[in-house]
């Protein structure tokens, strides 16, 4: 018999839509039916329940985050409270990544790296928005409004206040497809483009003294997205040996074949 995924009825949000999509990437739930209800008796018949029920219990396959006292994070390195998407990702994320990027043939260490990377770059934002966690201190006024994020677009799939509801399950299915397509694209990018790029940056960093005796210039023989990697790889090296000189310049051929020289930022985003 196909498994049943339970979630709440009524207005839907990005976190449970993505949680349902991720679960369906697992063999156990690949053909699972989604039941939307707030009736405890109905939810008790489900094989796994997300975002409803007032219980977080991994052994019982219950993943709600609304109950009083809930304060679960992805790991000790994060402060953002998890939503149902974060809870499902925390427990099943590595399996989901392997299923979506099966052609990448990931090692255990690569799966661990991607699990953390995708949380920080994709899932944590959904957790923060769903839990009402401000991205910035409250005393800072934003220079502009941004309403094109994934959570906002899922929200707009719900009917307007003055529209008939129509088929809410059909609307929720659209939300699952929308969140899934974006998550899938991001997983495949990080597994098949970002991760191979890291190896190029690692090799160039190790060989940097061959480019210049200062050790402060890194030379890439081919283009790849390097900015994110160079910061991480350099910080890992500095933790082992704080006396190392920091990278100042990077030389690389761009996509048109011309050579470029670029200064390395002190930190990502600066």
GROMACS .gro file of C-alpha atoms in nm:
model
  270
    1UNK     CA    1   0.000   0.000   0.000
    2UNK     CA    2   0.128   0.352  -0.080
    3UNK     CA    3   0.239   0.554   0.220
    4UNK     CA    4   0.040   0.858   0.339
    5UNK     CA    5   0.196   1.195   0.421
    6UNK     CA    6  -0.018   1.410   0.649
    7UNK     CA    7  -0.011   1.788   0.673
    8UNK     CA    8  -0.259   2.058   0.773
    9UNK     CA    9  -0.557   2.176   0.573
   10UNK     CA   10  -0.646   2.539   0.501
   11UNK     CA   11  -0.391   2.804   0.403
   12UNK     CA   12  -0.061   2.644   0.306
   13UNK     CA   13   0.297   2.766   0.331
   14UNK     CA   14   0.633   2.705   0.173
   15UNK     CA   15   0.772   2.487   0.452
   16UNK     CA   16   0.519   2.203   0.443
   17UNK     CA   17   0.504   2.212   0.062
   18UNK     CA   18   0.880   2.162   0.042
   19UNK     CA   19   0.873   1.905   0.323
   20UNK     CA   20   0.623   1.698   0.123
   21UNK     CA   21   0.833   1.730  -0.192
   22UNK     CA   22   1.150   1.615  -0.013
   23UNK     CA   23   0.976   1.314   0.139
   24UNK     CA   24   0.851   1.210  -0.203
   25UNK     CA   25   1.211   1.191  -0.327
   26UNK     CA   26   1.269   0.899  -0.091
   27UNK     CA   27   1.191   0.550  -0.212
   28UNK     CA   28   0.965   0.482   0.086
   29UNK     CA   29   0.740   0.779   0.002
   30UNK     CA   30   0.791   0.813  -0.374
   31UNK     CA   31   0.427   0.735  -0.452
   32UNK     CA   32   0.285   0.864  -0.122
   33UNK     CA   33  -0.055   1.028  -0.106
   34UNK     CA   34  -0.078   1.365   0.070
   35UNK     CA   35  -0.369   1.408   0.311
   36UNK     CA   36  -0.442   1.761   0.437
   37UNK     CA   37  -0.635   1.770   0.765
   38UNK     CA   38  -0.628   1.905   1.120
   39UNK     CA   39  -0.832   1.616   1.258
   40UNK     CA   40  -0.609   1.417   1.499
   41UNK     CA   41  -0.794   1.098   1.413
   42UNK     CA   42  -0.714   1.144   1.044
   43UNK     CA   43  -0.351   1.237   1.113
   44UNK     CA   44  -0.308   0.925   1.326
   45UNK     CA   45  -0.377   0.715   1.014
   46UNK     CA   46  -0.085   0.878   0.827
   47UNK     CA   47   0.257   0.720   0.803
   48UNK     CA   48   0.436   1.053   0.852
   49UNK     CA   49   0.304   1.397   0.952
   50UNK     CA   50   0.456   1.740   0.888
   51UNK     CA   51   0.368   2.089   1.014
   52UNK     CA   52   0.067   1.986   1.219
   53UNK     CA   53  -0.019   1.785   1.529
   54UNK     CA   54   0.185   1.966   1.793
   55UNK     CA   55   0.452   1.693   1.814
   56UNK     CA   56   0.815   1.664   1.710
   57UNK     CA   57   0.923   1.302   1.745
   58UNK     CA   58   1.157   1.158   1.485
   59UNK     CA   59   1.097   0.799   1.595
   60UNK     CA   60   0.721   0.849   1.559
   61UNK     CA   61   0.768   1.033   1.227
   62UNK     CA   62   0.597   1.348   1.352
   63UNK     CA   63   0.752   1.679   1.245
   64UNK     CA   64   0.563   1.981   1.377
   65UNK     CA   65   0.729   2.299   1.505
   66UNK     CA   66   0.436   2.505   1.636
   67UNK     CA   67   0.414   2.361   1.987
   68UNK     CA   68   0.519   2.554   2.295
   69UNK     CA   69   0.879   2.488   2.395
   70UNK     CA   70   0.997   2.383   2.047
   71UNK     CA   71   1.347   2.519   1.983
   72UNK     CA   72   1.525   2.286   1.743
   73UNK     CA   73   1.807   2.406   1.516
   74UNK     CA   74   1.985   2.239   1.226
   75UNK     CA   75   2.304   2.215   1.433
   76UNK     CA   76   2.492   2.401   1.704
   77UNK     CA   77   2.627   2.638   1.437
   78UNK     CA   78   2.283   2.786   1.365
   79UNK     CA   79   2.037   2.994   1.566
   80UNK     CA   80   1.734   2.980   1.336
   81UNK     CA   81   1.449   2.766   1.466
   82UNK     CA   82   1.347   2.493   1.221
   83UNK     CA   83   1.020   2.482   1.031
   84UNK     CA   84   0.873   2.156   0.904
   85UNK     CA   85   1.098   2.187   0.597
   86UNK     CA   86   1.403   2.222   0.820
   87UNK     CA   87   1.300   1.926   1.034
   88UNK     CA   88   1.252   1.697   0.735
   89UNK     CA   89   1.576   1.822   0.581
   90UNK     CA   90   1.769   1.772   0.904
   91UNK     CA   91   1.671   1.406   0.925
   92UNK     CA   92   1.636   1.308   0.558
   93UNK     CA   93   1.831   1.574   0.369
   94UNK     CA   94   2.134   1.364   0.279
   95UNK     CA   95   1.913   1.090   0.137
   96UNK     CA   96   1.714   1.348  -0.058
   97UNK     CA   97   2.031   1.505  -0.200
   98UNK     CA   98   2.163   1.166  -0.309
   99UNK     CA   99   1.829   1.083  -0.474
  100UNK     CA  100   1.812   1.411  -0.667
  101UNK     CA  101   2.182   1.409  -0.765
  102UNK     CA  102   2.233   1.036  -0.802
  103UNK     CA  103   2.449   1.091  -1.112
  104UNK     CA  104   2.702   1.283  -0.898
  105UNK     CA  105   2.800   0.963  -0.711
  106UNK     CA  106   2.866   1.157  -0.391
  107UNK     CA  107   3.107   1.035  -0.125
  108UNK     CA  108   3.002   1.053   0.239
  109UNK     CA  109   3.213   1.364   0.297
  110UNK     CA  110   3.067   1.533  -0.013
  111UNK     CA  111   2.713   1.451   0.100
  112UNK     CA  112   2.792   1.600   0.441
  113UNK     CA  113   2.931   1.915   0.277
  114UNK     CA  114   2.627   1.958   0.052
  115UNK     CA  115   2.388   1.890   0.339
  116UNK     CA  116   2.530   2.185   0.530
  117UNK     CA  117   2.571   2.408   0.224
  118UNK     CA  118   2.214   2.364   0.104
  119UNK     CA  119   2.080   2.428   0.450
  120UNK     CA  120   2.260   2.760   0.479
  121UNK     CA  121   2.188   2.866   0.122
  122UNK     CA  122   1.829   2.745   0.078
  123UNK     CA  123   1.648   2.582   0.369
  124UNK     CA  124   1.742   2.821   0.649
  125UNK     CA  125   1.574   3.114   0.475
  126UNK     CA  126   1.249   2.918   0.455
  127UNK     CA  127   1.279   2.826   0.823
  128UNK     CA  128   1.340   3.188   0.920
  129UNK     CA  129   1.050   3.329   0.717
  130UNK     CA  130   0.804   3.067   0.838
  131UNK     CA  131   0.899   3.123   1.202
  132UNK     CA  132   0.893   3.503   1.173
  133UNK     CA  133   1.265   3.539   1.238
  134UNK     CA  134   1.387   3.876   1.110
  135UNK     CA  135   1.682   3.859   0.873
  136UNK     CA  136   1.816   4.189   1.009
  137UNK     CA  137   1.803   4.372   1.343
  138UNK     CA  138   1.467   4.540   1.399
  139UNK     CA  139   1.619   4.888   1.424
  140UNK     CA  140   1.741   4.883   1.062
  141UNK     CA  141   1.504   5.013   0.794
  142UNK     CA  142   1.523   4.822   0.468
  143UNK     CA  143   1.618   5.030   0.162
  144UNK     CA  144   1.355   4.846  -0.046
  145UNK     CA  145   1.100   4.567  -0.024
  146UNK     CA  146   1.159   4.224  -0.173
  147UNK     CA  147   0.860   3.997  -0.234
  148UNK     CA  148   0.983   3.750  -0.495
  149UNK     CA  149   1.129   3.491  -0.256
  150UNK     CA  150   1.002   3.134  -0.269
  151UNK     CA  151   0.795   3.163   0.049
  152UNK     CA  152   0.614   3.469  -0.088
  153UNK     CA  153   0.540   3.300  -0.420
  154UNK     CA  154   0.399   2.995  -0.247
  155UNK     CA  155   0.182   3.222  -0.035
  156UNK     CA  156   0.037   3.378  -0.347
  157UNK     CA  157  -0.086   3.039  -0.465
  158UNK     CA  158  -0.346   3.054  -0.188
  159UNK     CA  159  -0.677   3.215  -0.292
  160UNK     CA  160  -0.728   3.586  -0.226
  161UNK     CA  161  -0.950   3.673   0.067
  162UNK     CA  162  -1.234   3.761  -0.175
  163UNK     CA  163  -1.189   3.463  -0.407
  164UNK     CA  164  -1.362   3.127  -0.377
  165UNK     CA  165  -1.123   2.867  -0.237
  166UNK     CA  166  -1.165   2.627  -0.525
  167UNK     CA  167  -0.969   2.303  -0.494
  168UNK     CA  168  -0.717   2.373  -0.216
  169UNK     CA  169  -0.551   2.034  -0.262
  170UNK     CA  170  -0.487   2.121  -0.625
  171UNK     CA  171  -0.340   2.456  -0.524
  172UNK     CA  172  -0.121   2.281  -0.267
  173UNK     CA  173   0.001   2.040  -0.536
  174UNK     CA  174   0.114   2.347  -0.734
  175UNK     CA  175   0.304   2.467  -0.427
  176UNK     CA  176   0.476   2.130  -0.388
  177UNK     CA  177   0.578   2.138  -0.755
  178UNK     CA  178   0.704   2.498  -0.730
  179UNK     CA  179   0.915   2.444  -0.419
  180UNK     CA  180   1.040   2.113  -0.554
  181UNK     CA  181   1.154   2.252  -0.888
  182UNK     CA  182   1.360   2.524  -0.721
  183UNK     CA  183   1.506   2.292  -0.458
  184UNK     CA  184   1.590   2.029  -0.719
  185UNK     CA  185   1.766   2.286  -0.939
  186UNK     CA  186   1.970   2.410  -0.642
  187UNK     CA  187   2.068   2.059  -0.532
  188UNK     CA  188   2.186   1.968  -0.881
  189UNK     CA  189   2.381   2.291  -0.920
  190UNK     CA  190   2.569   2.241  -0.595
  191UNK     CA  191   2.632   1.871  -0.660
  192UNK     CA  192   2.729   1.892  -1.027
  193UNK     CA  193   2.880   2.242  -1.064
  194UNK     CA  194   2.966   2.394  -0.727
  195UNK     CA  195   3.128   2.081  -0.581
  196UNK     CA  196   3.356   2.010  -0.882
  197UNK     CA  197   3.455   2.377  -0.872
  198UNK     CA  198   3.575   2.333  -0.516
  199UNK     CA  199   3.833   2.076  -0.631
  200UNK     CA  200   3.973   2.323  -0.886
  201UNK     CA  201   4.003   2.593  -0.619
  202UNK     CA  202   4.161   2.352  -0.369
  203UNK     CA  203   4.426   2.246  -0.622
  204UNK     CA  204   4.503   2.606  -0.719
  205UNK     CA  205   4.531   2.708  -0.354
  206UNK     CA  206   4.774   2.426  -0.282
  207UNK     CA  207   4.981   2.523  -0.589
  208UNK     CA  208   4.974   2.898  -0.521
  209UNK     CA  209   5.346   2.928  -0.445
  210UNK     CA  210   5.408   2.807  -0.799
  211UNK     CA  211   5.217   3.110  -0.927
  212UNK     CA  212   5.400   3.358  -0.704
  213UNK     CA  213   5.652   3.316  -0.424
  214UNK     CA  214   5.441   3.534  -0.188
  215UNK     CA  215   5.170   3.270  -0.176
  216UNK     CA  216   4.915   3.551  -0.199
  217UNK     CA  217   4.816   3.503  -0.563
  218UNK     CA  218   4.605   3.211  -0.683
  219UNK     CA  219   4.607   3.114  -1.051
  220UNK     CA  220   4.321   2.921  -1.209
  221UNK     CA  221   4.387   2.759  -1.546
  222UNK     CA  222   4.012   2.740  -1.614
  223UNK     CA  223   3.710   2.940  -1.506
  224UNK     CA  224   3.490   2.823  -1.221
  225UNK     CA  225   3.284   2.994  -0.948
  226UNK     CA  226   3.568   3.054  -0.701
  227UNK     CA  227   3.467   3.329  -0.456
  228UNK     CA  228   3.270   3.112  -0.216
  229UNK     CA  229   3.530   2.836  -0.222
  230UNK     CA  230   3.839   3.050  -0.178
  231UNK     CA  231   3.705   3.199   0.144
  232UNK     CA  232   3.617   2.858   0.292
  233UNK     CA  233   3.940   2.687   0.183
  234UNK     CA  234   4.157   2.974   0.305
  235UNK     CA  235   3.983   2.984   0.645
  236UNK     CA  236   4.031   2.608   0.683
  237UNK     CA  237   4.404   2.652   0.611
  238UNK     CA  238   4.435   2.949   0.850
  239UNK     CA  239   4.278   2.746   1.130
  240UNK     CA  240   4.563   2.497   1.095
  241UNK     CA  241   4.832   2.762   1.045
  242UNK     CA  242   4.740   3.123   1.141
  243UNK     CA  243   5.077   3.248   1.013
  244UNK     CA  244   4.980   3.192   0.648
  245UNK     CA  245   4.956   3.505   0.432
  246UNK     CA  246   4.604   3.575   0.308
  247UNK     CA  247   4.520   3.563  -0.062
  248UNK     CA  248   4.510   3.909  -0.222
  249UNK     CA  249   4.457   3.842  -0.593
  250UNK     CA  250   4.311   3.574  -0.816
  251UNK     CA  251   4.399   3.532  -1.184
  252UNK     CA  252   4.164   3.340  -1.410
  253UNK     CA  253   4.039   3.313  -1.769
  254UNK     CA  254   3.677   3.426  -1.802
  255UNK     CA  255   3.414   3.248  -2.010
  256UNK     CA  256   3.522   3.440  -2.324
  257UNK     CA  257   3.884   3.333  -2.287
  258UNK     CA  258   4.019   3.671  -2.172
  259UNK     CA  259   4.232   3.681  -1.859
  260UNK     CA  260   4.117   3.868  -1.551
  261UNK     CA  261   4.275   3.973  -1.223
  262UNK     CA  262   4.047   4.029  -0.926
  263UNK     CA  263   4.107   4.129  -0.567
  264UNK     CA  264   3.974   3.887  -0.306
  265UNK     CA  265   3.716   4.032  -0.066
  266UNK     CA  266   3.797   4.030   0.303
  267UNK     CA  267   3.481   3.827   0.359
  268UNK     CA  268   3.191   3.705   0.142
  269UNK     CA  269   2.963   3.993   0.049
  270UNK     CA  270   3.208   4.270   0.140
   0.00000   0.00000   0.00000
